[in-house]
Each structure stands twice: as structure tokens, then as C-alpha cells.
PDB file of C-alpha atoms in Angstrom:
ATOM      1  CA  MET A   1      73.082 -69.454  12.514  1.00 44.00           C
ATOM      2  CA  SER A   2      71.022 -69.808   9.344  1.00 46.00           C
ATOM      3  CA  ALA A   3      67.297 -70.490   9.279  1.00 50.00           C
ATOM      4  CA  THR A   4      67.852 -73.896   7.723  1.00 50.00           C
ATOM      5  CA  SER A   5      70.227 -75.044  10.485  1.00 56.00           C
ATOM      6  CA  VAL A   6      67.476 -74.787  13.120  1.00 69.00           C
ATOM      7  CA  LEU A   7      65.097 -76.960  11.109  1.00 69.00           C
ATOM      8  CA  SER A   8      64.914 -80.674  11.699  1.00 78.00           C
ATOM      9  CA  PRO A   9      65.795 -82.854   8.698  1.00 74.00           C
ATOM     10  CA  SER A  10      62.119 -83.499   7.954  1.00 87.00           C
ATOM     11  CA  GLU A  11      61.233 -79.785   8.288  1.00 86.00           C
ATOM     12  CA  HIS A  12      64.125 -78.935   5.985  1.00 83.00           C
ATOM     13  CA  GLU A  13      62.846 -81.436   3.408  1.00 86.00           C
ATOM     14  CA  VAL A  14      59.300 -80.024   3.602  1.00 87.00           C
ATOM     15  CA  LYS A  15      60.639 -76.501   3.073  1.00 86.00           C
ATOM     16  CA  ARG A  16      62.863 -77.652   0.199  1.00 85.00           C
ATOM     17  CA  SER A  17      59.942 -79.450  -1.468  1.00 86.00           C
ATOM     18  CA  PHE A  18      57.730 -76.384  -1.128  1.00 88.00           C
ATOM     19  CA  LEU A  19      60.412 -74.180  -2.697  1.00 88.00           C
ATOM     20  CA  LEU A  20      61.126 -76.579  -5.569  1.00 86.00           C
ATOM     21  CA  GLN A  21      57.561 -77.679  -6.278  1.00 88.00           C
ATOM     22  CA  ARG A  22      55.492 -74.549  -5.562  1.00 91.00           C
ATOM     23  CA  ALA A  23      57.419 -71.335  -4.958  1.00 90.00           C
ATOM     24  CA  GLN A  24      60.006 -71.707  -7.716  1.00 90.00           C
ATOM     25  CA  PRO A  25      57.502 -72.570 -10.478  1.00 92.00           C
ATOM     26  CA  ALA A  26      55.271 -69.692  -9.347  1.00 93.00           C
ATOM     27  CA  MET A  27      58.228 -67.304  -9.290  1.00 91.00           C
ATOM     28  CA  ASN A  28      59.360 -68.386 -12.752  1.00 92.00           C
ATOM     29  CA  GLY A  29      55.869 -67.833 -14.085  1.00 94.00           C
ATOM     30  CA  LEU A  30      55.382 -64.448 -12.438  1.00 93.00           C
ATOM     31  CA  ILE A  31      58.736 -63.152 -13.669  1.00 91.00           C
ATOM     32  CA  ASP A  32      58.197 -64.494 -17.171  1.00 91.00           C
ATOM     33  CA  GLY A  33      54.683 -63.100 -17.398  1.00 93.00           C
ATOM     34  CA  SER A  34      55.637 -59.746 -15.940  1.00 90.00           C
ATOM     35  CA  LEU A  35      58.578 -59.264 -18.281  1.00 88.00           C
ATOM     36  CA  SER A  36      57.744 -61.093 -21.514  1.00 88.00           C
ATOM     37  CA  THR A  37      54.383 -59.406 -22.000  1.00 91.00           C
ATOM     38  CA  LEU A  38      55.789 -55.885 -21.708  1.00 90.00           C
ATOM     39  CA  ALA A  39      57.143 -55.857 -25.259  1.00 89.00           C
ATOM     40  CA  PRO A  40      53.935 -56.456 -27.216  1.00 91.00           C
ATOM     41  CA  ILE A  41      51.830 -54.280 -24.899  1.00 92.00           C
ATOM     42  CA  PHE A  42      54.090 -51.251 -25.072  1.00 89.00           C
ATOM     43  CA  ALA A  43      54.912 -51.682 -28.758  1.00 90.00           C
ATOM     44  CA  VAL A  44      51.202 -51.684 -29.596  1.00 93.00           C
ATOM     45  CA  ALA A  45      50.423 -48.874 -27.140  1.00 92.00           C
ATOM     46  CA  PHE A  46      53.081 -46.586 -28.584  1.00 90.00           C
ATOM     47  CA  ALA A  47      52.372 -47.548 -32.210  1.00 90.00           C
ATOM     48  CA  THR A  48      48.614 -47.016 -32.068  1.00 94.00           C
ATOM     49  CA  LEU A  49      48.050 -44.707 -29.072  1.00 95.00           C
ATOM     50  CA  GLN A  50      44.923 -46.843 -28.572  1.00 97.00           C
ATOM     51  CA  PRO A  51      44.630 -48.473 -25.136  1.00 98.00           C
ATOM     52  CA  ARG A  52      42.127 -51.075 -26.303  1.00 97.00           C
ATOM     53  CA  TYR A  53      44.565 -52.441 -28.888  1.00 97.00           C
ATOM     54  CA  ALA A  54      47.261 -52.635 -26.215  1.00 97.00           C
ATOM     55  CA  PHE A  55      44.771 -54.445 -23.977  1.00 98.00           C
ATOM     56  CA  PHE A  56      44.008 -57.084 -26.625  1.00 97.00           C
ATOM     57  CA  ALA A  57      47.711 -57.508 -27.405  1.00 96.00           C
ATOM     58  CA  GLY A  58      48.474 -57.900 -23.697  1.00 97.00           C
ATOM     59  CA  LEU A  59      45.619 -60.309 -23.060  1.00 97.00           C
ATOM     60  CA  ALA A  60      46.537 -62.478 -26.030  1.00 97.00           C
ATOM     61  CA  THR A  61      50.182 -62.455 -24.975  1.00 96.00           C
ATOM     62  CA  ALA A  62      49.362 -63.302 -21.340  1.00 97.00           C
ATOM     63  CA  ILE A  63      47.188 -66.218 -22.431  1.00 97.00           C
ATOM     64  CA  GLY A  64      49.732 -67.474 -24.972  1.00 97.00           C
ATOM     65  CA  ALA A  65      52.649 -67.098 -22.578  1.00 96.00           C
ATOM     66  CA  GLY A  66      50.715 -68.824 -19.787  1.00 96.00           C
ATOM     67  CA  VAL A  67      49.881 -71.814 -21.951  1.00 97.00           C
ATOM     68  CA  SER A  68      53.408 -71.970 -23.354  1.00 95.00           C
ATOM     69  CA  MET A  69      55.029 -71.837 -19.926  1.00 94.00           C
ATOM     70  CA  ALA A  70      52.587 -74.409 -18.534  1.00 95.00           C
ATOM     71  CA  PHE A  71      53.515 -76.866 -21.270  1.00 94.00           C
ATOM     72  CA  SER A  72      57.255 -76.169 -21.157  1.00 92.00           C
ATOM     73  CA  GLU A  73      57.403 -76.554 -17.364  1.00 90.00           C
ATOM     74  CA  GLY A  74      55.084 -79.560 -17.329  1.00 88.00           C
ATOM     75  CA  LEU A  75      57.089 -81.322 -20.018  1.00 89.00           C
ATOM     76  CA  SER A  76      60.568 -80.279 -18.824  1.00 84.00           C
ATOM     77  CA  ASP A  77      61.114 -83.233 -16.478  1.00 80.00           C
ATOM     78  CA  THR A  78      59.174 -85.844 -14.567  1.00 82.00           C
ATOM     79  CA  GLY A  79      60.334 -84.525 -11.223  1.00 78.00           C
ATOM     80  CA  ASP A  80      61.747 -87.897 -10.230  1.00 80.00           C
ATOM     81  CA  LEU A  81      65.420 -87.005 -10.631  1.00 77.00           C
ATOM     82  CA  THR A  82      65.183 -83.369  -9.588  1.00 79.00           C
ATOM     83  CA  GLY A  83      62.664 -83.639  -6.749  1.00 78.00           C
ATOM     84  CA  ARG A  84      60.622 -80.892  -8.371  1.00 83.00           C
ATOM     85  CA  GLY A  85      57.325 -82.723  -7.945  1.00 83.00           C
ATOM     86  CA  LYS A  86      54.496 -83.607 -10.280  1.00 89.00           C
ATOM     87  CA  PRO A  87      55.053 -82.066 -13.708  1.00 89.00           C
ATOM     88  CA  TYR A  88      51.390 -81.247 -14.397  1.00 92.00           C
ATOM     89  CA  LEU A  89      51.002 -79.419 -11.096  1.00 93.00           C
ATOM     90  CA  ARG A  90      54.278 -77.547 -11.658  1.00 93.00           C
ATOM     91  CA  GLY A  91      53.126 -76.684 -15.153  1.00 93.00           C
ATOM     92  CA  ALA A  92      49.770 -75.422 -13.897  1.00 95.00           C
ATOM     93  CA  ILE A  93      51.457 -73.275 -11.245  1.00 95.00           C
ATOM     94  CA  THR A  94      53.945 -71.845 -13.730  1.00 95.00           C
ATOM     95  CA  GLY A  95      51.280 -71.218 -16.375  1.00 96.00           C
ATOM     96  CA  ALA A  96      48.951 -69.511 -13.899  1.00 97.00           C
ATOM     97  CA  GLY A  97      51.811 -67.380 -12.594  1.00 96.00           C
ATOM     98  CA  THR A  98      52.780 -66.396 -16.129  1.00 96.00           C
ATOM     99  CA  PHE A  99      49.228 -65.430 -17.009  1.00 97.00           C
ATOM    100  CA  LEU A 100      48.822 -63.459 -13.788  1.00 96.00           C
ATOM    101  CA  GLY A 101      52.149 -61.693 -14.263  1.00 95.00           C
ATOM    102  CA  GLY A 102      51.155 -60.690 -17.788  1.00 95.00           C
ATOM    103  CA  VAL A 103      47.534 -59.755 -17.277  1.00 97.00           C
ATOM    104  CA  LEU A 104      48.022 -57.433 -14.293  1.00 96.00           C
ATOM    105  CA  HIS A 105      49.700 -54.656 -16.294  1.00 95.00           C
ATOM    106  CA  THR A 106      47.379 -55.360 -19.212  1.00 97.00           C
ATOM    107  CA  LEU A 107      44.223 -54.477 -17.273  1.00 98.00           C
ATOM    108  CA  PRO A 108      44.984 -50.722 -17.077  1.00 98.00           C
ATOM    109  CA  PHE A 109      44.601 -50.582 -20.843  1.00 98.00           C
ATOM    110  CA  LEU A 110      40.877 -51.044 -20.340  1.00 98.00           C
ATOM    111  CA  ILE A 111      40.978 -47.338 -19.415  1.00 98.00           C
ATOM    112  CA  PRO A 112      40.067 -45.492 -22.635  1.00 97.00           C
ATOM    113  CA  GLN A 113      42.294 -42.453 -22.003  1.00 98.00           C
ATOM    114  CA  TYR A 114      45.737 -43.261 -23.404  1.00 97.00           C
ATOM    115  CA  ARG A 115      47.912 -41.279 -20.983  1.00 97.00           C
ATOM    116  CA  LEU A 116      45.939 -42.393 -17.933  1.00 98.00           C
ATOM    117  CA  ALA A 117      46.077 -46.042 -19.044  1.00 98.00           C
ATOM    118  CA  LEU A 118      49.825 -45.757 -19.552  1.00 95.00           C
ATOM    119  CA  ALA A 119      50.336 -44.130 -16.145  1.00 97.00           C
ATOM    120  CA  VAL A 120      48.255 -46.770 -14.335  1.00 97.00           C
ATOM    121  CA  ALA A 121      50.120 -49.531 -16.216  1.00 95.00           C
ATOM    122  CA  LEU A 122      53.463 -48.089 -15.090  1.00 92.00           C
ATOM    123  CA  VAL A 123      52.275 -47.946 -11.472  1.00 95.00           C
ATOM    124  CA  THR A 124      51.067 -51.546 -11.795  1.00 95.00           C
ATOM    125  CA  ILE A 125      54.432 -52.632 -13.198  1.00 91.00           C
ATOM    126  CA  THR A 126      56.207 -50.965 -10.276  1.00 90.00           C
ATOM    127  CA  PHE A 127      53.916 -52.855  -7.876  1.00 92.00           C
ATOM    128  CA  GLU A 128      54.681 -56.106  -9.732  1.00 92.00           C
ATOM    129  CA  LEU A 129      58.427 -55.522  -9.523  1.00 90.00           C
ATOM    130  CA  LEU A 130      58.238 -54.767  -5.800  1.00 91.00           C
ATOM    131  CA  THR A 131      56.152 -57.900  -5.257  1.00 91.00           C
ATOM    132  CA  LEU A 132      58.600 -60.067  -7.217  1.00 91.00           C
ATOM    133  CA  ALA A 133      61.535 -58.663  -5.251  1.00 91.00           C
ATOM    134  CA  TRP A 134      59.684 -59.356  -1.999  1.00 92.00           C
ATOM    135  CA  ILE A 135      58.928 -62.953  -3.045  1.00 90.00           C
ATOM    136  CA  ARG A 136      62.593 -63.532  -3.938  1.00 89.00           C
ATOM    137  CA  TRP A 137      63.650 -62.029  -0.601  1.00 91.00           C
ATOM    138  CA  ARG A 138      61.033 -63.945   1.424  1.00 90.00           C
ATOM    139  CA  PHE A 139      61.359 -67.408  -0.102  1.00 87.00           C
ATOM    140  CA  PHE A 140      64.793 -67.527  -1.710  1.00 87.00           C
ATOM    141  CA  GLY A 141      66.935 -65.428   0.620  1.00 87.00           C
ATOM    142  CA  THR A 142      68.078 -62.943  -2.009  1.00 89.00           C
ATOM    143  CA  GLY A 143      68.498 -59.305  -1.052  1.00 92.00           C
ATOM    144  CA  PHE A 144      65.385 -57.232  -1.638  1.00 92.00           C
ATOM    145  CA  LEU A 145      67.172 -54.310  -3.308  1.00 93.00           C
ATOM    146  CA  ARG A 146      69.336 -56.599  -5.440  1.00 92.00           C
ATOM    147  CA  SER A 147      66.237 -58.506  -6.574  1.00 89.00           C
ATOM    148  CA  PHE A 148      64.326 -55.325  -7.346  1.00 90.00           C
ATOM    149  CA  VAL A 149      67.181 -53.792  -9.340  1.00 92.00           C
ATOM    150  CA  SER A 150      67.769 -57.030 -11.300  1.00 89.00           C
ATOM    151  CA  ILE A 151      64.129 -57.399 -12.266  1.00 86.00           C
ATOM    152  CA  ALA A 152      63.690 -53.664 -12.921  1.00 87.00           C
ATOM    153  CA  ILE A 153      66.652 -53.596 -15.298  1.00 91.00           C
ATOM    154  CA  GLY A 154      65.134 -56.440 -17.321  1.00 86.00           C
ATOM    155  CA  GLY A 155      61.761 -54.704 -17.390  1.00 82.00           C
ATOM    156  CA  ALA A 156      63.273 -51.342 -18.341  1.00 85.00           C
ATOM    157  CA  VAL A 157      65.238 -52.846 -21.228  1.00 89.00           C
ATOM    158  CA  ILE A 158      62.173 -54.673 -22.553  1.00 85.00           C
ATOM    159  CA  ALA A 159      59.834 -51.677 -22.135  1.00 79.00           C
ATOM    160  CA  GLY A 160      62.370 -49.290 -23.675  1.00 81.00           C
ATOM    161  CA  VAL A 161      63.046 -51.432 -26.731  1.00 85.00           C
ATOM    162  CA  SER A 162      59.361 -52.168 -27.309  1.00 81.00           C
ATOM    163  CA  ALA A 163      58.380 -48.505 -26.851  1.00 77.00           C
ATOM    164  CA  ALA A 164      61.019 -47.521 -29.388  1.00 81.00           C
ATOM    165  CA  LEU A 165      59.727 -50.140 -31.822  1.00 81.00           C
ATOM    166  CA  GLY A 166      56.194 -48.939 -31.299  1.00 78.00           C
ATOM    167  CA  ALA A 167      57.133 -45.296 -31.771  1.00 79.00           C
ATOM    168  CA  ALA A 168      58.970 -46.189 -34.997  1.00 82.00           C
ATOM    169  CA  GLY A 169      55.876 -47.946 -36.330  1.00 70.00           C
TER     170      GLY A 169
END
């Protein structure tokens, strides 16, 4: 018996609305912010070996990505046909999630020692990936390990390519 079969029709609709209007936009934002900001941060970190430059690159990217995702989600549909809710609220949730996902692994680059900043950033990224996998497991019924591996592969590809670009620069 699945969890949704024990819910009344109105409880099922409330859960569905929460997933479509709150959890899914937040998840999209967190994943986008966590992954898309890796490239500029690590490229700059490896190119300059200067944590403060990586911090500014990460902060600028997190802000830009957050604003971009807020607008793209808010303007993607009215929510009337899809049931995804108010576009401005969805956009705000997605934008905030994107910023948060990008700024968390940017903050370690406030540490002036390059190797320490890099190590703390990698630990932070691992925490982010575990959190994203847990959210997918908790709210969307995907397997925790499958979610973690999927997200980690994307992050590893992005970090590897950007580190190589940075080292070449």
C-alpha cells in the first residue's frame, strides 16, 4: 500500500500542491545553484590560487543564477494549466533556492588559506549533495543512494571540467 493510497482525496491534493508549488521549485533551485556555481568557483580557484577571487566569483554567480532562475521560473507559466501555483511565489522560491545552493560552497572561500578553503568547500559540497539526495528521497520518493549518485556525478563532471580549465589558465 503506497502512502498516497491512504490519503483522502483532499489530503492527496494538498500534498500534490505542496510538491508542485513549494518543494519542486525549491529542489530545482537548490540543485541548479549547487551545480551551476561550481564551474566558475573552481575555475577561478584553480587559476588564481586565491580564495578571495573564488569567493567573489562564487558570490556573483550565486546572485546572478538566483535572479535568473527566479525570472525563468516566474515567467515559465501562469500555473493555471499546470497547477504549479502563483508564478511570482514559485519564482521567489526557486531563486532563493538557487542562491542558497550556490552561496553555501562559496562561503568557505572567505578562508584566506587556499588549501583549507578548498577542503572546507569540498566538505560543504558533500553536505549539499547529501541534503539534496535526502530531499529527493523524502519528498519525491526517489531512492536516496540513486539520488546521491546522480547529483554527485553531475557535480563531479562540472568540478572536474572547471578545475581543468582553471589549471590550464
